[in-house]
């Protein structure tokens, strides 16, 4: 009889535990994030791999798409895309089209670079130490010299007219009194071609095989992939072109208004852990060893195209070409956002200026992301 009573009690306890677990699972709200294979989105990857099981309110899901235009289309057309990691001019254009989302966080700062092939470097003679490569006149002069010699502008690959990268490149060329255009006409100093980020290293190799000077402006680690592969050279990093305290804004996190309203607690939790993941990456880049190896494994689970060497070079603490600190929507990040918007508008990449206060939502800010 005692055994029977004990059995019944244990069964009731087990049932109660399972019921609580089922209730908790049922209460979790899905937050599906979409992005593309860039170092820009490493904090989103690390948050998924390291913290999704710890989340009490969010069922955090992550989908990596191959192209920035696909992110826009997916976010607009698919009901299950709650948030997106995407570039500033893209969201400016999207917001002008339909203001049904808000900018709720950064996901990194800085993070893109200009890579050139060997033929271009024959005129620039870049310093062997990448840390010493700056956006001086060397590459600009090489663009101008090749144009003068051939009568045709050098071609440079970019991910999109609406990428922050393209605006950074526009600023560099403007700073050196040179023009840049998507049209290959006689008075253009640099001709732009849209190439998906993962295809950019191959693009550089194909141009070299035809003995043509070429460049690409893309997010890390793709410039590092080209340099570590021996067929490209990083000319400069965006952090030195678009200078800003703590680093310029590039990719941000946007969330649909409906998600902010219906899933606020779950969304706040995801943002908190993305910020925490950013701090983990910052710690790993400084400490190296097994700590960095673990981060690299997490990244390669989602983005196997990023080889270990290119990730390590991207995260070099002595260069700090990209960082994952200070990710809140605040006065400083809005100022950087505004500068990018004004340049993108001046270049004609976006057609309208938007109200930054209308798109910015600072209610998802965290203390954990603040850098000392």
Tab-separated table of C-alpha atoms in Angstrom:
chain	number	residue	atom	x	y	z
A	1	UNK	CA	0.000	0.000	0.000
A	2	UNK	CA	2.829	2.384	0.896
A	3	UNK	CA	4.519	1.569	-2.383
A	4	UNK	CA	1.327	2.322	-4.261
A	5	UNK	CA	0.932	5.665	-2.488
A	6	UNK	CA	4.591	6.515	-3.194
A	7	UNK	CA	4.145	5.569	-6.843
A	8	UNK	CA	1.041	7.771	-7.144
A	9	UNK	CA	2.836	10.716	-5.498
A	10	UNK	CA	5.845	10.379	-7.767
A	11	UNK	CA	3.566	10.169	-10.791
A	12	UNK	CA	1.716	13.308	-9.725
A	13	UNK	CA	5.001	15.172	-9.208
A	14	UNK	CA	6.300	14.071	-12.603
A	15	UNK	CA	3.040	15.113	-14.235
A	16	UNK	CA	3.183	18.500	-12.531
A	17	UNK	CA	6.788	19.097	-13.680
A	18	UNK	CA	5.930	18.141	-17.250
A	19	UNK	CA	2.878	20.384	-17.142
A	20	UNK	CA	4.960	23.341	-15.960
A	21	UNK	CA	7.579	22.689	-18.644
A	22	UNK	CA	4.892	22.413	-21.305
A	23	UNK	CA	3.295	25.638	-20.108
A	24	UNK	CA	6.633	27.451	-20.175
A	25	UNK	CA	7.357	26.146	-23.672
A	26	UNK	CA	3.917	27.196	-24.830
A	27	UNK	CA	4.464	30.691	-23.402
A	28	UNK	CA	7.634	31.235	-25.409
A	29	UNK	CA	7.116	33.471	-28.408
A	30	UNK	CA	9.025	32.906	-31.596
A	31	UNK	CA	11.437	35.651	-32.637
A	32	UNK	CA	12.757	34.799	-36.079
A	33	UNK	CA	15.740	36.849	-37.233
A	34	UNK	CA	17.106	37.014	-40.769
A	35	UNK	CA	20.521	38.157	-41.961
A	36	UNK	CA	23.289	37.386	-44.446
A	37	UNK	CA	26.730	35.687	-44.109
A	38	UNK	CA	28.815	38.580	-42.770
A	39	UNK	CA	30.957	39.315	-39.731
A	40	UNK	CA	28.365	42.054	-39.143
A	41	UNK	CA	25.960	39.426	-37.845
A	42	UNK	CA	28.293	37.345	-35.668
A	43	UNK	CA	26.628	38.549	-32.457
A	44	UNK	CA	23.281	37.223	-33.711
A	45	UNK	CA	24.894	33.849	-34.449
A	46	UNK	CA	26.663	33.611	-31.085
A	47	UNK	CA	23.462	34.567	-29.246
A	48	UNK	CA	21.655	31.732	-31.035
A	49	UNK	CA	24.315	29.108	-30.371
A	50	UNK	CA	25.149	30.109	-26.808
A	51	UNK	CA	21.997	31.528	-25.274
A	52	UNK	CA	18.826	30.413	-27.025
A	53	UNK	CA	18.279	27.595	-24.494
A	54	UNK	CA	18.533	30.102	-21.643
A	55	UNK	CA	15.798	32.319	-23.017
A	56	UNK	CA	12.619	32.142	-20.961
A	57	UNK	CA	10.336	34.219	-23.139
A	58	UNK	CA	11.752	33.860	-26.655
A	59	UNK	CA	11.989	30.985	-29.059
A	60	UNK	CA	14.898	32.571	-30.941
A	61	UNK	CA	15.342	31.376	-34.522
A	62	UNK	CA	17.942	32.454	-37.063
A	63	UNK	CA	17.948	32.257	-40.862
A	64	UNK	CA	20.996	33.228	-42.940
A	65	UNK	CA	20.107	34.334	-46.475
A	66	UNK	CA	22.658	34.808	-49.295
A	67	UNK	CA	21.765	38.317	-50.432
A	68	UNK	CA	20.787	41.677	-48.838
A	69	UNK	CA	17.934	42.125	-51.320
A	70	UNK	CA	16.534	38.774	-50.183
A	71	UNK	CA	16.523	40.024	-46.595
A	72	UNK	CA	14.392	42.970	-47.648
A	73	UNK	CA	12.019	40.818	-49.691
A	74	UNK	CA	11.731	38.157	-46.969
A	75	UNK	CA	11.111	40.710	-44.238
A	76	UNK	CA	8.406	42.364	-46.321
A	77	UNK	CA	6.691	39.267	-47.688
A	78	UNK	CA	7.050	36.546	-45.061
A	79	UNK	CA	4.813	36.706	-41.995
A	80	UNK	CA	7.308	34.686	-39.924
A	81	UNK	CA	10.214	37.153	-40.190
A	82	UNK	CA	10.081	39.111	-36.935
A	83	UNK	CA	13.376	40.990	-37.109
A	84	UNK	CA	16.090	41.603	-39.675
A	85	UNK	CA	19.767	42.475	-39.525
A	86	UNK	CA	20.396	44.845	-42.428
A	87	UNK	CA	22.267	47.921	-43.647
A	88	UNK	CA	21.314	51.518	-42.899
A	89	UNK	CA	20.493	52.914	-46.373
A	90	UNK	CA	18.377	49.828	-47.056
A	91	UNK	CA	16.199	50.450	-44.009
A	92	UNK	CA	16.002	54.157	-44.825
A	93	UNK	CA	14.603	53.260	-48.223
A	94	UNK	CA	12.260	50.659	-46.706
A	95	UNK	CA	10.994	53.110	-44.079
A	96	UNK	CA	10.310	55.777	-46.700
A	97	UNK	CA	8.333	53.149	-48.617
A	98	UNK	CA	6.379	51.830	-45.644
A	99	UNK	CA	7.072	52.774	-41.987
A	100	UNK	CA	5.804	49.549	-40.438
A	101	UNK	CA	8.951	48.698	-38.456
A	102	UNK	CA	11.422	50.343	-36.068
A	103	UNK	CA	15.192	50.426	-35.600
A	104	UNK	CA	15.686	48.839	-32.169
A	105	UNK	CA	19.428	48.117	-31.904
A	106	UNK	CA	22.757	48.035	-33.665
A	107	UNK	CA	24.300	44.626	-34.247
A	108	UNK	CA	27.891	45.856	-34.733
A	109	UNK	CA	29.936	48.969	-35.572
A	110	UNK	CA	32.328	49.596	-38.490
A	111	UNK	CA	33.073	46.369	-40.378
A	112	UNK	CA	33.634	46.865	-44.114
A	113	UNK	CA	36.745	47.339	-46.220
A	114	UNK	CA	38.023	48.018	-49.718
A	115	UNK	CA	39.972	45.158	-51.321
A	116	UNK	CA	42.040	45.509	-54.503
A	117	UNK	CA	43.729	42.976	-56.776
A	118	UNK	CA	47.452	42.627	-57.563
A	119	UNK	CA	47.285	44.827	-60.644
A	120	UNK	CA	45.798	47.655	-58.608
A	121	UNK	CA	48.397	47.115	-55.908
A	122	UNK	CA	51.196	47.462	-58.468
A	123	UNK	CA	50.407	51.189	-58.403
A	124	UNK	CA	49.654	51.520	-54.691
A	125	UNK	CA	52.342	49.401	-52.959
A	126	UNK	CA	50.310	48.921	-49.801
A	127	UNK	CA	52.123	48.559	-46.498
A	128	UNK	CA	52.668	44.917	-45.523
A	129	UNK	CA	51.219	45.750	-42.118
A	130	UNK	CA	47.442	45.987	-42.520
A	131	UNK	CA	47.229	48.086	-39.384
A	132	UNK	CA	49.075	50.892	-41.212
A	133	UNK	CA	46.866	50.935	-44.306
A	134	UNK	CA	44.752	54.083	-44.327
A	135	UNK	CA	42.348	55.724	-46.811
A	136	UNK	CA	45.015	58.055	-48.181
A	137	UNK	CA	45.387	59.133	-51.809
A	138	UNK	CA	47.235	56.001	-53.030
A	139	UNK	CA	44.231	53.944	-54.156
A	140	UNK	CA	42.394	57.011	-55.457
A	141	UNK	CA	45.426	57.926	-57.578
A	142	UNK	CA	45.609	54.345	-58.896
A	143	UNK	CA	41.946	54.501	-59.954
A	144	UNK	CA	42.641	57.778	-61.769
A	145	UNK	CA	45.823	56.473	-63.448
A	146	UNK	CA	44.146	53.329	-64.786
A	147	UNK	CA	41.285	55.470	-66.082
A	148	UNK	CA	43.747	57.748	-67.869
A	149	UNK	CA	45.678	54.838	-69.373
A	150	UNK	CA	42.722	52.819	-70.656
A	151	UNK	CA	40.033	55.446	-71.046
A	152	UNK	CA	37.766	53.225	-68.957
A	153	UNK	CA	37.039	53.432	-65.220
A	154	UNK	CA	38.153	50.614	-62.951
A	155	UNK	CA	35.260	48.399	-61.876
A	156	UNK	CA	34.493	47.916	-58.193
A	157	UNK	CA	32.011	45.400	-56.772
A	158	UNK	CA	29.563	46.463	-54.054
A	159	UNK	CA	26.667	44.519	-52.497
A	160	UNK	CA	23.951	47.074	-53.286
A	161	UNK	CA	23.369	50.787	-53.916
A	162	UNK	CA	21.603	50.675	-50.547
A	163	UNK	CA	24.561	49.226	-48.630
A	164	UNK	CA	26.424	51.370	-46.109
A	165	UNK	CA	29.573	50.128	-47.867
A	166	UNK	CA	28.629	51.945	-51.081
A	167	UNK	CA	28.095	55.176	-49.168
A	168	UNK	CA	31.477	54.766	-47.434
A	169	UNK	CA	33.119	54.257	-50.840
A	170	UNK	CA	31.324	57.346	-52.183
A	171	UNK	CA	32.751	59.367	-49.274
A	172	UNK	CA	36.286	58.080	-49.900
A	173	UNK	CA	36.117	58.995	-53.592
A	174	UNK	CA	34.569	62.383	-52.812
A	175	UNK	CA	37.324	63.088	-50.266
A	176	UNK	CA	39.827	62.625	-53.114
A	177	UNK	CA	37.842	64.621	-55.701
A	178	UNK	CA	36.903	61.571	-57.762
A	179	UNK	CA	33.525	60.358	-59.007
A	180	UNK	CA	31.793	57.018	-58.643
A	181	UNK	CA	28.761	55.740	-60.544
A	182	UNK	CA	26.829	52.624	-61.474
A	183	UNK	CA	26.993	53.782	-65.092
A	184	UNK	CA	30.258	53.172	-66.943
A	185	UNK	CA	30.467	56.478	-68.815
A	186	UNK	CA	33.555	58.456	-69.840
A	187	UNK	CA	33.528	60.989	-66.999
A	188	UNK	CA	33.228	58.425	-64.190
A	189	UNK	CA	36.404	57.616	-62.256
A	190	UNK	CA	35.116	54.380	-60.703
A	191	UNK	CA	32.366	52.141	-62.043
A	192	UNK	CA	30.256	50.134	-59.577
A	193	UNK	CA	28.939	46.633	-60.153
A	194	UNK	CA	26.526	44.782	-57.856
A	195	UNK	CA	28.023	41.512	-56.618
A	196	UNK	CA	26.693	39.411	-53.732
A	197	UNK	CA	29.141	39.504	-50.783
A	198	UNK	CA	30.098	35.778	-50.904
A	199	UNK	CA	30.856	36.120	-54.637
A	200	UNK	CA	33.181	39.127	-54.239
A	201	UNK	CA	36.465	37.186	-53.767
A	202	UNK	CA	35.767	35.111	-56.899
A	203	UNK	CA	34.949	38.334	-58.778
A	204	UNK	CA	38.399	39.701	-57.895
A	205	UNK	CA	40.091	36.507	-59.113
A	206	UNK	CA	38.220	36.552	-62.421
A	207	UNK	CA	39.291	40.132	-63.076
A	208	UNK	CA	42.913	39.245	-62.310
A	209	UNK	CA	42.743	36.288	-64.724
A	210	UNK	CA	41.829	38.774	-67.465
A	211	UNK	CA	44.644	41.155	-66.408
A	212	UNK	CA	42.132	43.810	-65.387
A	213	UNK	CA	42.448	46.100	-62.363
A	214	UNK	CA	39.536	45.647	-59.959
A	215	UNK	CA	38.349	46.216	-56.415
A	216	UNK	CA	35.476	45.378	-54.135
A	217	UNK	CA	33.957	47.132	-51.148
A	218	UNK	CA	32.287	44.549	-48.921
A	219	UNK	CA	31.727	43.560	-45.316
A	220	UNK	CA	34.328	41.579	-43.440
A	221	UNK	CA	35.484	38.869	-43.598
A	222	UNK	CA	35.232	38.791	-47.411
A	223	UNK	CA	38.141	41.231	-47.890
A	224	UNK	CA	40.140	39.064	-45.465
A	225	UNK	CA	39.197	35.959	-47.478
A	226	UNK	CA	40.704	37.592	-50.586
A	227	UNK	CA	43.869	38.662	-48.785
A	228	UNK	CA	44.414	35.352	-46.978
A	229	UNK	CA	43.827	33.594	-50.320
A	230	UNK	CA	46.718	35.507	-51.864
A	231	UNK	CA	44.759	37.233	-54.620
A	232	UNK	CA	43.628	40.427	-52.910
A	233	UNK	CA	44.810	43.192	-50.617
A	234	UNK	CA	42.852	45.210	-48.080
A	235	UNK	CA	43.448	48.865	-48.995
A	236	UNK	CA	41.624	50.432	-46.045
A	237	UNK	CA	38.912	49.826	-43.459
A	238	UNK	CA	35.661	51.771	-43.259
A	239	UNK	CA	36.410	52.814	-39.683
A	240	UNK	CA	39.065	55.174	-41.051
A	241	UNK	CA	36.804	56.671	-43.743
A	242	UNK	CA	33.579	57.144	-41.784
A	243	UNK	CA	35.210	58.064	-38.486
A	244	UNK	CA	32.898	58.227	-35.502
A	245	UNK	CA	33.279	57.764	-31.720
A	246	UNK	CA	33.000	54.041	-30.899
A	247	UNK	CA	32.668	53.259	-34.631
A	248	UNK	CA	30.187	54.148	-37.358
A	249	UNK	CA	26.752	52.575	-37.691
A	250	UNK	CA	26.458	50.037	-40.500
A	251	UNK	CA	24.078	47.100	-39.890
A	252	UNK	CA	21.190	47.514	-37.473
A	253	UNK	CA	18.347	45.402	-36.129
A	254	UNK	CA	14.831	46.266	-37.215
A	255	UNK	CA	11.595	44.772	-35.876
A	256	UNK	CA	8.082	44.936	-37.243
A	257	UNK	CA	5.714	47.197	-35.324
A	258	UNK	CA	3.372	44.252	-34.840
A	259	UNK	CA	6.192	42.241	-33.235
A	260	UNK	CA	7.172	45.109	-30.934
A	261	UNK	CA	3.565	45.323	-29.779
A	262	UNK	CA	2.764	41.624	-29.411
A	263	UNK	CA	6.157	40.139	-28.464
A	264	UNK	CA	7.928	42.910	-26.539
A	265	UNK	CA	9.175	40.759	-23.655
A	266	UNK	CA	10.537	38.066	-25.983
A	267	UNK	CA	12.102	40.686	-28.250
A	268	UNK	CA	13.769	42.461	-25.330
A	269	UNK	CA	15.260	39.127	-24.254
A	270	UNK	CA	16.701	38.422	-27.705
A	271	UNK	CA	18.251	41.895	-27.912
A	272	UNK	CA	19.742	41.491	-24.435
A	273	UNK	CA	21.417	38.221	-25.405
A	274	UNK	CA	22.657	39.622	-28.730
A	275	UNK	CA	24.293	42.424	-26.759
A	276	UNK	CA	25.718	39.840	-24.350
A	277	UNK	CA	27.014	37.805	-27.298
A	278	UNK	CA	28.711	40.956	-28.585
A	279	UNK	CA	30.555	41.263	-25.298
A	280	UNK	CA	31.536	37.575	-25.554
A	281	UNK	CA	33.077	38.198	-28.980
A	282	UNK	CA	34.964	41.201	-27.615
A	283	UNK	CA	36.311	39.082	-24.757
A	284	UNK	CA	37.298	36.233	-27.086
A	285	UNK	CA	39.177	38.494	-29.498
A	286	UNK	CA	41.295	39.764	-26.600
A	287	UNK	CA	41.875	36.434	-24.854
A	288	UNK	CA	42.241	34.204	-27.917
A	289	UNK	CA	42.892	30.507	-27.333
A	290	UNK	CA	39.992	28.175	-26.620
A	291	UNK	CA	37.662	31.119	-25.959
A	292	UNK	CA	38.137	32.384	-29.509
A	293	UNK	CA	38.048	28.856	-30.934
A	294	UNK	CA	34.594	28.344	-29.417
A	295	UNK	CA	33.323	31.555	-31.013
A	296	UNK	CA	34.753	30.480	-34.377
A	297	UNK	CA	33.004	27.098	-34.141
A	298	UNK	CA	29.688	28.828	-33.464
A	299	UNK	CA	30.182	31.126	-36.468
A	300	UNK	CA	31.141	28.300	-38.814
A	301	UNK	CA	28.066	26.306	-37.807
A	302	UNK	CA	25.977	28.936	-39.591
A	303	UNK	CA	28.506	30.422	-42.023
A	304	UNK	CA	30.912	27.648	-43.086
A	305	UNK	CA	32.250	29.827	-45.941
A	306	UNK	CA	34.147	31.891	-43.349
A	307	UNK	CA	37.453	30.115	-42.812
A	308	UNK	CA	39.219	30.257	-39.473
A	309	UNK	CA	42.030	32.499	-40.642
A	310	UNK	CA	39.698	35.114	-42.115
A	311	UNK	CA	37.622	35.202	-38.899
A	312	UNK	CA	40.731	35.627	-36.754
A	313	UNK	CA	42.034	38.411	-39.011
A	314	UNK	CA	38.628	40.105	-38.968
A	315	UNK	CA	38.627	40.093	-35.163
A	316	UNK	CA	42.239	41.215	-34.669
A	317	UNK	CA	42.236	43.402	-31.541
A	318	UNK	CA	45.177	45.508	-32.754
A	319	UNK	CA	43.183	46.662	-35.813
A	320	UNK	CA	39.614	46.702	-34.451
A	321	UNK	CA	38.123	46.781	-37.941
A	322	UNK	CA	34.746	45.807	-36.500
A	323	UNK	CA	33.365	45.916	-32.981
A	324	UNK	CA	30.303	44.676	-31.108
A	325	UNK	CA	30.121	47.256	-28.310
A	326	UNK	CA	27.776	50.193	-27.713
A	327	UNK	CA	24.875	48.662	-29.620
A	328	UNK	CA	22.102	50.792	-28.145
A	329	UNK	CA	20.006	53.216	-30.176
A	330	UNK	CA	21.195	56.460	-28.603
A	331	UNK	CA	22.198	60.016	-29.458
A	332	UNK	CA	25.622	58.980	-30.720
A	333	UNK	CA	24.353	56.188	-32.964
A	334	UNK	CA	21.613	58.459	-34.338
A	335	UNK	CA	24.274	61.015	-35.256
A	336	UNK	CA	26.218	58.367	-37.208
A	337	UNK	CA	22.981	57.178	-38.830
A	338	UNK	CA	22.223	60.758	-39.903
A	339	UNK	CA	25.651	61.242	-41.498
A	340	UNK	CA	25.252	58.062	-43.516
A	341	UNK	CA	21.743	59.092	-44.550
A	342	UNK	CA	22.874	62.519	-45.732
A	343	UNK	CA	25.741	61.065	-47.771
A	344	UNK	CA	23.535	58.319	-49.264
A	345	UNK	CA	20.989	60.971	-50.261
A	346	UNK	CA	23.677	63.214	-51.729
A	347	UNK	CA	24.994	60.271	-53.779
A	348	UNK	CA	21.487	59.426	-54.976
A	349	UNK	CA	21.395	55.981	-53.375
A	350	UNK	CA	18.296	56.873	-51.377
A	351	UNK	CA	15.583	59.154	-52.732
A	352	UNK	CA	14.168	60.560	-49.493
A	353	UNK	CA	15.448	61.686	-46.120
A	354	UNK	CA	13.560	60.086	-43.244
A	355	UNK	CA	12.713	61.239	-39.735
A	356	UNK	CA	15.285	59.483	-37.540
A	357	UNK	CA	13.253	60.020	-34.381
A	358	UNK	CA	10.316	58.287	-36.057
A	359	UNK	CA	12.292	55.161	-36.955
A	360	UNK	CA	14.446	54.941	-33.814
A	361	UNK	CA	13.174	53.037	-30.771
A	362	UNK	CA	15.530	53.182	-27.779
A	363	UNK	CA	13.278	51.180	-25.451
A	364	UNK	CA	15.290	48.000	-26.111
A	365	UNK	CA	18.552	49.498	-24.845
A	366	UNK	CA	20.633	47.508	-22.364
A	367	UNK	CA	23.347	48.289	-19.845
A	368	UNK	CA	25.382	45.230	-20.799
A	369	UNK	CA	26.445	46.624	-24.183
A	370	UNK	CA	27.937	49.844	-22.865
A	371	UNK	CA	31.699	50.043	-23.192
A	372	UNK	CA	33.862	51.553	-20.459
